Short mmCIF file of C-alpha atoms and ligand atoms in Angstrom, two decimals:
data_model
loop_
_atom_site.label_atom_id
_atom_site.label_comp_id
_atom_site.label_asym_id
_atom_site.label_seq_id
_atom_site.Cartn_x
_atom_site.Cartn_y
_atom_site.Cartn_z
CA MET A 1 9.26 -37.39 5.08
CA ASN A 2 8.72 -36.65 1.40
CA TYR A 3 9.36 -32.91 1.42
CA GLN A 4 8.62 -32.44 -2.27
CA GLU A 5 5.17 -33.96 -1.83
CA LEU A 6 4.62 -31.83 1.26
CA ALA A 7 5.63 -28.66 -0.64
CA ASP A 8 3.20 -29.54 -3.44
CA ASN A 9 0.42 -30.12 -0.93
CA ILE A 10 1.15 -26.86 0.88
CA LYS A 11 0.53 -24.99 -2.36
CA ILE A 12 -2.81 -26.73 -2.82
CA TRP A 13 -3.86 -26.05 0.78
CA ALA A 14 -2.76 -22.42 0.51
CA ASN A 15 -4.80 -21.97 -2.68
CA ASP A 16 -7.81 -23.44 -0.87
CA LEU A 17 -7.27 -20.88 1.88
CA GLY A 18 -7.61 -18.01 -0.60
CA PHE A 19 -4.00 -17.38 -1.65
CA GLN A 20 -3.54 -17.02 -5.39
CA LYS A 21 0.16 -17.86 -5.48
CA VAL A 22 2.54 -19.58 -3.10
CA GLY A 23 6.29 -20.02 -3.19
CA ILE A 24 9.00 -21.31 -0.90
CA CYS A 25 12.48 -19.87 -0.36
CA ASP A 26 15.41 -20.18 2.00
CA VAL A 27 16.27 -17.45 4.52
CA ASN A 28 19.50 -16.12 3.08
CA LEU A 29 18.98 -12.44 2.21
CA GLN A 30 22.59 -11.46 2.68
CA GLU A 31 22.81 -9.83 -0.76
CA HIS A 32 20.10 -7.34 0.35
CA GLU A 33 21.73 -6.26 3.60
CA ALA A 34 24.05 -3.60 2.17
CA ALA A 35 21.20 -1.98 0.20
CA LEU A 36 18.97 -2.01 3.28
CA GLN A 37 21.69 -0.37 5.37
CA LYS A 38 22.32 2.25 2.69
CA TRP A 39 18.59 3.04 2.53
CA LEU A 40 18.41 3.42 6.30
CA ASP A 41 21.61 5.48 6.46
CA ALA A 42 20.18 7.87 3.89
CA GLY A 43 17.17 8.38 6.16
CA TYR A 44 14.71 7.32 3.45
CA HIS A 45 12.57 5.59 6.08
CA GLY A 46 11.61 8.99 7.48
CA SER A 47 9.90 8.75 10.86
CA MET A 48 9.43 4.98 10.65
CA ASP A 49 11.98 4.50 13.41
CA TRP A 50 11.04 0.87 13.94
CA MET A 51 12.69 0.11 10.60
CA ALA A 52 16.06 1.33 11.80
CA ARG A 53 15.53 -0.19 15.24
CA HIS A 54 15.12 -3.68 13.83
CA GLY A 55 18.25 -3.17 11.73
CA MET A 56 19.49 -6.24 9.92
CA MET A 57 17.00 -8.52 11.63
CA ARG A 58 14.67 -7.64 8.76
CA ALA A 59 17.03 -9.44 6.41
CA ARG A 60 17.49 -12.40 8.74
CA PRO A 61 14.25 -14.31 9.30
CA ASP A 62 16.13 -16.92 11.34
CA GLU A 63 16.98 -14.21 13.92
CA LEU A 64 13.35 -13.20 14.08
CA LEU A 65 12.24 -16.77 14.68
CA PRO A 66 15.20 -18.98 15.63
CA GLY A 67 15.20 -22.31 13.85
CA THR A 68 13.58 -20.92 10.67
CA VAL A 69 15.04 -22.46 7.52
CA ARG A 70 12.30 -21.70 4.96
CA VAL A 71 9.75 -19.02 4.25
CA ILE A 72 6.43 -19.78 2.57
CA SER A 73 5.55 -16.58 0.74
CA VAL A 74 1.91 -16.06 -0.27
CA ARG A 75 -0.02 -13.63 -2.44
CA MET A 76 -3.61 -12.49 -1.98
CA ASP A 77 -5.20 -10.29 -4.67
CA TYR A 78 -7.03 -7.21 -3.47
CA LEU A 79 -8.22 -5.26 -6.51
CA PRO A 80 -11.96 -4.82 -6.03
CA PRO A 81 -14.45 -4.80 -8.90
CA LYS A 82 -15.51 -1.29 -9.96
CA ALA A 83 -12.15 0.09 -8.89
CA GLN A 84 -13.14 3.52 -10.29
CA PHE A 85 -9.58 4.76 -10.49
CA ALA A 86 -10.35 7.44 -13.02
CA THR A 87 -13.67 8.50 -11.51
CA ASN A 88 -12.07 9.26 -8.16
CA LEU A 89 -8.61 10.37 -9.20
CA VAL A 90 -9.56 12.88 -11.85
CA ASP A 91 -12.50 14.42 -10.02
CA PRO A 92 -10.90 16.91 -7.59
CA THR A 93 -14.07 17.12 -5.50
CA GLN A 94 -13.72 13.44 -4.60
CA ALA A 95 -11.14 11.77 -2.37
CA TYR A 96 -8.81 9.14 -3.76
CA ILE A 97 -8.07 6.25 -1.40
CA SER A 98 -5.54 3.59 -2.25
CA ARG A 99 -7.41 0.60 -3.64
CA TYR A 100 -6.07 -1.79 -1.04
CA ALA A 101 -7.75 0.21 1.73
CA LEU A 102 -11.31 0.44 0.41
CA GLY A 103 -12.52 -2.61 2.29
CA ARG A 104 -11.51 -4.36 5.51
CA ASP A 105 -8.04 -4.36 7.01
CA TYR A 106 -6.15 -7.22 5.38
CA HIS A 107 -3.72 -7.97 8.22
CA LYS A 108 -6.11 -10.03 10.29
CA LEU A 109 -7.52 -12.00 7.39
CA ILE A 110 -4.13 -12.94 5.94
CA ARG A 111 -2.62 -13.72 9.34
CA ASN A 112 -5.57 -16.00 10.16
CA GLN A 113 -5.30 -17.81 6.84
CA LEU A 114 -1.55 -18.27 7.31
CA LYS A 115 -2.16 -19.64 10.78
CA LYS A 116 -4.64 -22.12 9.31
CA LEU A 117 -2.02 -23.12 6.77
CA GLY A 118 0.44 -23.77 9.60
CA GLN A 119 -2.16 -25.86 11.41
CA ARG A 120 -2.89 -27.84 8.24
CA ILE A 121 0.81 -28.62 7.87
CA GLU A 122 0.92 -29.61 11.52
CA GLN A 123 -1.84 -32.15 10.94
CA GLU A 124 0.41 -33.72 8.34
CA VAL A 125 3.85 -33.60 9.96
CA GLY A 126 3.12 -33.25 13.66
CA SER A 127 4.47 -30.48 15.84
CA PHE A 128 6.85 -28.08 14.04
CA GLY A 129 7.98 -24.46 14.34
CA TYR A 130 6.07 -21.80 12.40
CA ARG A 131 4.88 -18.22 12.67
CA PRO A 132 2.83 -16.07 10.30
CA PHE A 133 3.83 -12.53 9.33
CA VAL A 134 1.94 -9.88 7.43
CA ASP A 135 3.34 -6.59 6.22
CA SER A 136 4.43 -4.49 9.19
CA ALA A 137 6.58 -7.20 10.79
CA PRO A 138 10.35 -6.66 10.69
CA ILE A 139 10.94 -8.80 7.65
CA LEU A 140 12.02 -8.05 4.06
CA GLU A 141 8.92 -9.50 2.49
CA ARG A 142 9.54 -8.35 -1.07
CA PRO A 143 12.99 -9.92 -1.54
CA LEU A 144 11.56 -13.07 0.05
CA ALA A 145 8.61 -13.04 -2.37
CA GLN A 146 10.97 -12.61 -5.32
CA LYS A 147 13.15 -15.45 -4.08
CA ALA A 148 10.08 -17.63 -3.70
CA GLY A 149 9.07 -16.92 -7.32
CA LEU A 150 6.04 -14.73 -6.63
CA GLY A 151 7.25 -11.96 -8.90
CA TRP A 152 10.08 -9.50 -9.36
CA THR A 153 10.74 -6.20 -7.62
CA GLY A 154 9.65 -3.45 -9.99
CA LYS A 155 11.32 -0.08 -10.28
CA HIS A 156 8.62 1.20 -7.91
CA SER A 157 9.96 -1.33 -5.35
CA LEU A 158 6.76 -3.40 -5.26
CA ILE A 159 6.49 -7.02 -6.34
CA LEU A 160 4.80 -7.69 -9.65
CA ASP A 161 3.99 -10.80 -11.58
CA LYS A 162 3.53 -10.99 -15.32
CA GLU A 163 0.30 -12.91 -14.99
CA CYS A 164 -1.43 -10.60 -12.53
CA GLY A 165 0.40 -7.30 -12.11
CA SER A 166 0.92 -5.92 -8.61
CA TRP A 167 -2.46 -5.41 -6.92
CA PHE A 168 -1.88 -7.95 -4.19
CA PHE A 169 -0.86 -8.33 -0.55
CA LEU A 170 2.01 -10.49 0.62
CA GLY A 171 2.26 -12.66 3.69
CA GLU A 172 4.85 -15.08 5.05
CA LEU A 173 4.86 -18.23 7.08
CA LEU A 174 8.26 -18.83 8.65
CA ILE A 175 8.88 -22.56 9.14
CA ASP A 176 11.59 -24.90 10.38
CA LEU A 177 11.03 -27.60 7.75
CA PRO A 178 13.70 -27.97 5.01
CA LEU A 179 11.27 -27.94 2.08
CA PRO A 180 12.57 -27.73 -1.50
CA VAL A 181 12.76 -24.11 -2.67
CA ASP A 182 11.23 -22.49 -5.77
CA THR A 183 12.99 -20.66 -8.57
CA PRO A 184 13.32 -16.90 -8.02
CA SER A 185 11.49 -14.59 -10.45
CA GLU A 186 13.41 -12.63 -13.03
CA ASP A 187 13.14 -8.90 -13.60
CA GLN A 188 10.77 -8.08 -16.45
CA CYS A 189 10.69 -4.28 -16.24
CA GLY A 190 13.04 -3.91 -19.18
CA LYS A 191 13.48 -0.32 -20.33
CA CYS A 192 10.14 0.83 -18.93
CA LYS A 193 10.29 3.67 -16.41
CA ALA A 194 6.62 4.59 -16.36
CA CYS A 195 6.32 4.38 -12.58
CA MET A 196 9.35 6.59 -12.05
CA THR A 197 8.29 9.32 -14.43
CA SER A 198 4.66 9.29 -13.22
CA CYS A 199 5.28 9.56 -9.51
CA PRO A 200 3.64 12.85 -8.50
CA THR A 201 6.30 13.65 -5.89
CA ASN A 202 9.37 12.11 -7.55
CA ALA A 203 9.68 9.67 -4.69
CA ILE A 204 11.29 6.91 -6.79
CA ILE A 205 14.75 8.36 -6.70
CA GLU A 206 16.53 5.43 -8.31
CA GLU A 207 15.36 2.21 -9.90
CA GLY A 208 13.80 0.21 -7.09
CA ILE A 209 14.54 2.84 -4.45
CA VAL A 210 11.78 4.92 -2.90
CA ASP A 211 12.50 7.82 -0.57
CA ALA A 212 9.54 7.26 1.75
CA ARG A 213 9.73 10.87 2.91
CA ARG A 214 8.58 11.96 -0.56
CA CYS A 215 6.03 9.18 -1.08
CA ILE A 216 2.36 10.07 -0.72
CA SER A 217 1.62 6.69 0.85
CA TYR A 218 4.07 7.46 3.65
CA LEU A 219 3.01 11.08 3.99
CA THR A 220 -0.71 10.30 4.27
CA ILE A 221 -0.49 7.08 6.32
CA GLU A 222 2.74 6.77 8.29
CA TYR A 223 3.59 10.40 8.91
CA ASP A 224 1.57 12.37 11.43
CA GLY A 225 3.37 15.70 11.30
CA VAL A 226 3.24 18.73 9.05
CA ILE A 227 3.44 17.67 5.41
CA PRO A 228 6.08 19.77 3.63
CA GLU A 229 4.48 22.32 1.32
CA GLU A 230 6.33 21.09 -1.75
CA PHE A 231 4.25 17.88 -1.67
CA ARG A 232 0.82 19.32 -0.97
CA LYS A 233 -0.13 20.33 -4.49
CA PRO A 234 1.23 17.16 -6.12
CA MET A 235 -0.82 15.16 -3.62
CA GLY A 236 -3.95 16.33 -5.42
CA ASN A 237 -6.92 14.48 -3.94
CA ARG A 238 -5.00 11.46 -2.64
CA ILE A 239 -6.04 11.33 1.01
CA TYR A 240 -4.91 7.82 1.95
CA GLY A 241 -2.10 6.20 0.03
CA CYS A 242 -1.35 6.54 -3.66
CA ASP A 243 -1.59 4.07 -6.52
CA ASP A 244 -0.10 6.06 -9.38
CA CYS A 245 3.04 3.96 -9.80
CA GLN A 246 0.90 0.82 -10.06
CA LEU A 247 -1.76 2.47 -12.17
CA VAL A 248 0.66 3.31 -14.96
CA CYS A 249 2.46 -0.03 -14.91
CA PRO A 250 1.84 -1.93 -18.14
CA TRP A 251 1.80 -5.26 -16.31
CA ASN A 252 -1.29 -4.18 -14.43
CA ARG A 253 -3.32 -4.50 -17.61
CA PHE A 254 -3.35 -8.18 -16.70
CA SER A 255 -4.34 -7.83 -13.09
CA SER A 256 -6.88 -10.11 -11.51
CA LEU A 257 -9.78 -9.06 -9.33
CA THR A 258 -10.04 -10.15 -5.74
CA ASP A 259 -12.38 -12.95 -4.77
CA GLN A 260 -12.52 -11.67 -1.17
CA ASP A 261 -15.67 -9.73 -0.35
CA ASP A 262 -13.71 -8.15 2.51
CA PHE A 263 -11.69 -6.10 0.04
CA HIS A 264 -14.67 -4.63 -1.79
CA ARG A 265 -15.37 -0.94 -1.35
CA ARG A 266 -17.22 -0.37 1.91
CA GLN A 267 -20.53 1.45 1.95
CA SER A 268 -19.19 4.54 3.75
CA LEU A 269 -16.67 5.11 0.93
CA GLN A 270 -19.08 4.60 -1.97
CA ASN A 271 -19.32 8.32 -2.54
CA PRO A 272 -15.99 9.78 -1.40
CA ASP A 273 -17.07 13.40 -1.61
CA LEU A 274 -14.40 15.55 0.08
CA ILE A 275 -16.81 17.78 1.96
CA ALA A 276 -18.91 14.82 3.14
CA LEU A 277 -15.85 12.94 4.43
CA PHE A 278 -14.52 16.09 6.12
CA ALA A 279 -17.86 16.50 7.90
CA TRP A 280 -17.44 13.24 9.84
CA ASP A 281 -16.84 13.95 13.50
CA GLU A 282 -14.52 11.64 15.41
CA ALA A 283 -17.31 9.24 16.41
CA SER A 284 -18.52 8.97 12.80
CA PHE A 285 -14.96 8.45 11.57
CA LEU A 286 -14.39 5.62 14.03
CA LYS A 287 -17.74 4.03 13.21
CA ASN A 288 -17.44 4.38 9.43
CA MET A 289 -13.88 3.07 9.46
CA GLU A 290 -14.48 0.15 11.78
CA GLY A 291 -12.41 -2.83 10.65
CA SER A 292 -10.55 -0.63 8.13
CA ALA A 293 -6.80 0.04 8.01
CA ILE A 294 -7.68 3.73 7.64
CA ARG A 295 -8.93 3.85 11.25
CA ARG A 296 -5.33 3.58 12.45
CA ILE A 297 -4.37 7.05 11.25
CA GLY A 298 -6.96 8.64 13.54
CA HIS A 299 -9.45 11.42 12.97
CA VAL A 300 -7.04 14.38 13.06
CA GLN A 301 -4.72 12.88 10.43
CA TRP A 302 -7.77 12.01 8.33
CA LEU A 303 -8.83 15.68 8.48
CA ARG A 304 -5.27 16.81 7.75
CA ASN A 305 -5.14 14.72 4.58
CA LEU A 306 -8.59 15.84 3.50
CA SER A 307 -7.77 19.48 4.08
CA ILE A 308 -4.89 19.23 1.59
CA ALA A 309 -7.23 17.70 -1.00
CA MET A 310 -9.74 20.46 -0.31
CA GLY A 311 -7.07 23.08 -0.86
CA ASN A 312 -6.38 21.45 -4.21
CA ALA A 313 -10.06 21.34 -5.21
CA PRO A 314 -11.60 24.06 -7.37
CA TYR A 315 -12.84 27.05 -5.41
CA SER A 316 -16.11 26.48 -3.58
CA GLN A 317 -17.70 28.49 -0.80
CA ASP A 318 -18.84 25.18 0.76
CA ILE A 319 -15.22 24.01 0.98
CA VAL A 320 -14.09 27.28 2.55
CA GLU A 321 -16.84 27.12 5.16
CA ALA A 322 -16.17 23.45 5.93
CA LEU A 323 -12.46 24.18 6.42
CA GLN A 324 -13.12 27.16 8.67
CA MET A 325 -15.39 25.04 10.89
CA ARG A 326 -12.46 22.75 11.75
CA ILE A 327 -9.97 25.39 12.90
CA GLY A 328 -8.75 24.94 16.47
CA ILE A 329 -8.66 21.14 16.77
CA SER A 330 -4.87 20.82 16.62
CA PRO A 331 -1.92 23.01 15.59
CA VAL A 332 -0.84 20.52 12.90
CA LEU A 333 -4.32 20.43 11.40
CA ASP A 334 -4.62 24.22 11.60
CA GLU A 335 -1.47 24.64 9.54
CA HIS A 336 -2.93 22.53 6.74
CA ILE A 337 -6.31 24.22 6.93
CA GLU A 338 -4.68 27.64 6.65
CA TRP A 339 -2.78 26.43 3.62
CA ALA A 340 -5.95 25.01 2.06
CA LEU A 341 -7.83 28.26 2.64
CA ALA A 342 -4.95 30.16 1.03
CA GLN A 343 -5.16 27.85 -2.00
CA GLN A 344 -8.87 28.44 -2.24
CA ARG A 345 -8.37 32.22 -2.10
CA GLN A 346 -5.66 31.96 -4.73
CA GLN A 347 -8.01 30.10 -7.00
CA ILE A 348 -10.61 32.84 -6.83
CA LYS A 349 -7.88 35.21 -8.00
CA GLU A 350 -6.72 32.98 -10.81
CA LYS A 351 -10.16 31.60 -11.67
CA SER A 352 -8.56 28.26 -12.38
CA GLY A 353 -9.30 24.71 -11.31
CA ILE A 354 -6.96 22.05 -9.98
CA ASP A 355 -3.51 22.05 -11.43
CA ILE A 356 -3.27 18.51 -12.79
CA THR A 357 0.32 18.05 -13.79
CA HIS A 358 0.50 14.30 -14.15
CA GLN A 359 0.06 14.17 -17.86
CA ARG A 360 1.22 10.64 -18.25
CA LEU A 361 -1.26 9.40 -15.68
CA ILE A 362 -4.08 11.29 -17.32
CA ARG A 363 -3.14 9.77 -20.69
CA VAL A 364 -3.29 6.30 -19.16
CA ILE A 365 -6.66 7.08 -17.64
CA ASN A 366 -8.00 8.43 -20.92
CA LYS A 367 -6.89 5.28 -22.68
CA GLY A 368 -9.23 3.46 -20.34
CA ILE A 369 -8.35 1.38 -17.36
CA PRO A 370 -9.73 -2.12 -17.37
CA ARG A 371 -12.56 -2.65 -14.91
CA ASP A 372 -12.88 1.01 -14.06
CA ALA A 373 -16.67 1.07 -14.33
S1 SF4 B 1 2.90 5.46 -4.15
FE1 SF4 B 1 2.66 7.39 -5.29
S2 SF4 B 1 4.06 8.81 -4.32
FE2 SF4 B 1 4.67 6.74 -3.64
S3 SF4 B 1 6.22 6.10 -5.11
FE3 SF4 B 1 4.26 5.37 -5.92
S4 SF4 B 1 3.57 7.01 -7.29
FE4 SF4 B 1 5.17 7.86 -5.98
S1 SF4 B 2 5.89 0.76 -14.56
FE1 SF4 B 2 7.49 -0.18 -15.80
S2 SF4 B 2 9.37 0.12 -14.62
FE2 SF4 B 2 7.66 0.45 -13.23
S3 SF4 B 2 7.32 -1.53 -12.25
FE3 SF4 B 2 5.96 -1.44 -14.05
S4 SF4 B 2 7.16 -2.38 -15.71
FE4 SF4 B 2 8.59 -1.90 -14.07
#
């Protein structure tokens, strides 16, 4: 078996399957175990108990799938055309949704493509051990991606590549073939700290370390409880995820657009008006979010997130009435609605609009974001 030739072919096949970059690494992540344990011990994973439950298995792919000796790490770009970062983020009457979630859920697509890659390899080498993983699996996908040469781990803890920035998904195919490995990527952040200083909730507590409990992505997606008050104003109009740390990153000036139609903005999110989205009943939410990752958070959490954004919007009688109509669905939601109504009342008193404190982000937006039309 000529493993070098096979590795070269795997990269060609993976590109044909829609992956923009592919790398191969071994399974030794020992150097990351202490940091992972420290992060878990500090409780930075919040209510994501499954992270602690899986423990060090996340750093040991060969425990997850016995016999694994290599990981094929893949990248799929998701930035849709007409990203409209500024249009949505700066207009407090609109909802901001993380750009990865505007279209279809990526898990199924990437897992299917990885499975096809495994089958293509099988055609070549005969039966072998492999299993695809995407995102939520108990695996340290970012250190693996860095090892495989897909990019380095930025100070915001995401992987970025100097040719394309960070707007991409990662996936892994665990295999039992001893392919030659690629050269790991080197850190290119330098002295930049833009992501750290721009984070609305100061969630990046140290270089490369995010306290998920402070991160808007965690709070709006993973966490279904009462969002601590200290984060509600900084959340602004971000109702599902947050892209600020990527938005300000200088390397994202070179980002590429997705060639997957699935990741384009879906029709029901073309005009993300807060009041219109809040008016969806549960049936409309489920229908409009069919095939979307957003559907997983459920209608009540959707309303909870929107009610915070509505509290942060400039005073409007329509907002007040819409909020009042939703009282009584759940105690958690009621708490956020009461807060939002209090914010609205406060704004009448102060006659002021949204308190936009993220000056650096606004400066970046004013400079013009590529492809923001
Ligand atoms: S996603 Fe938003 S809240 Fe989370 S670390 Fe990045 S900038 Fe901060
Ligand atoms: S904003 Fe700066 S520090 Fe943060 S990931 Fe990008 S280059 Fe690195």
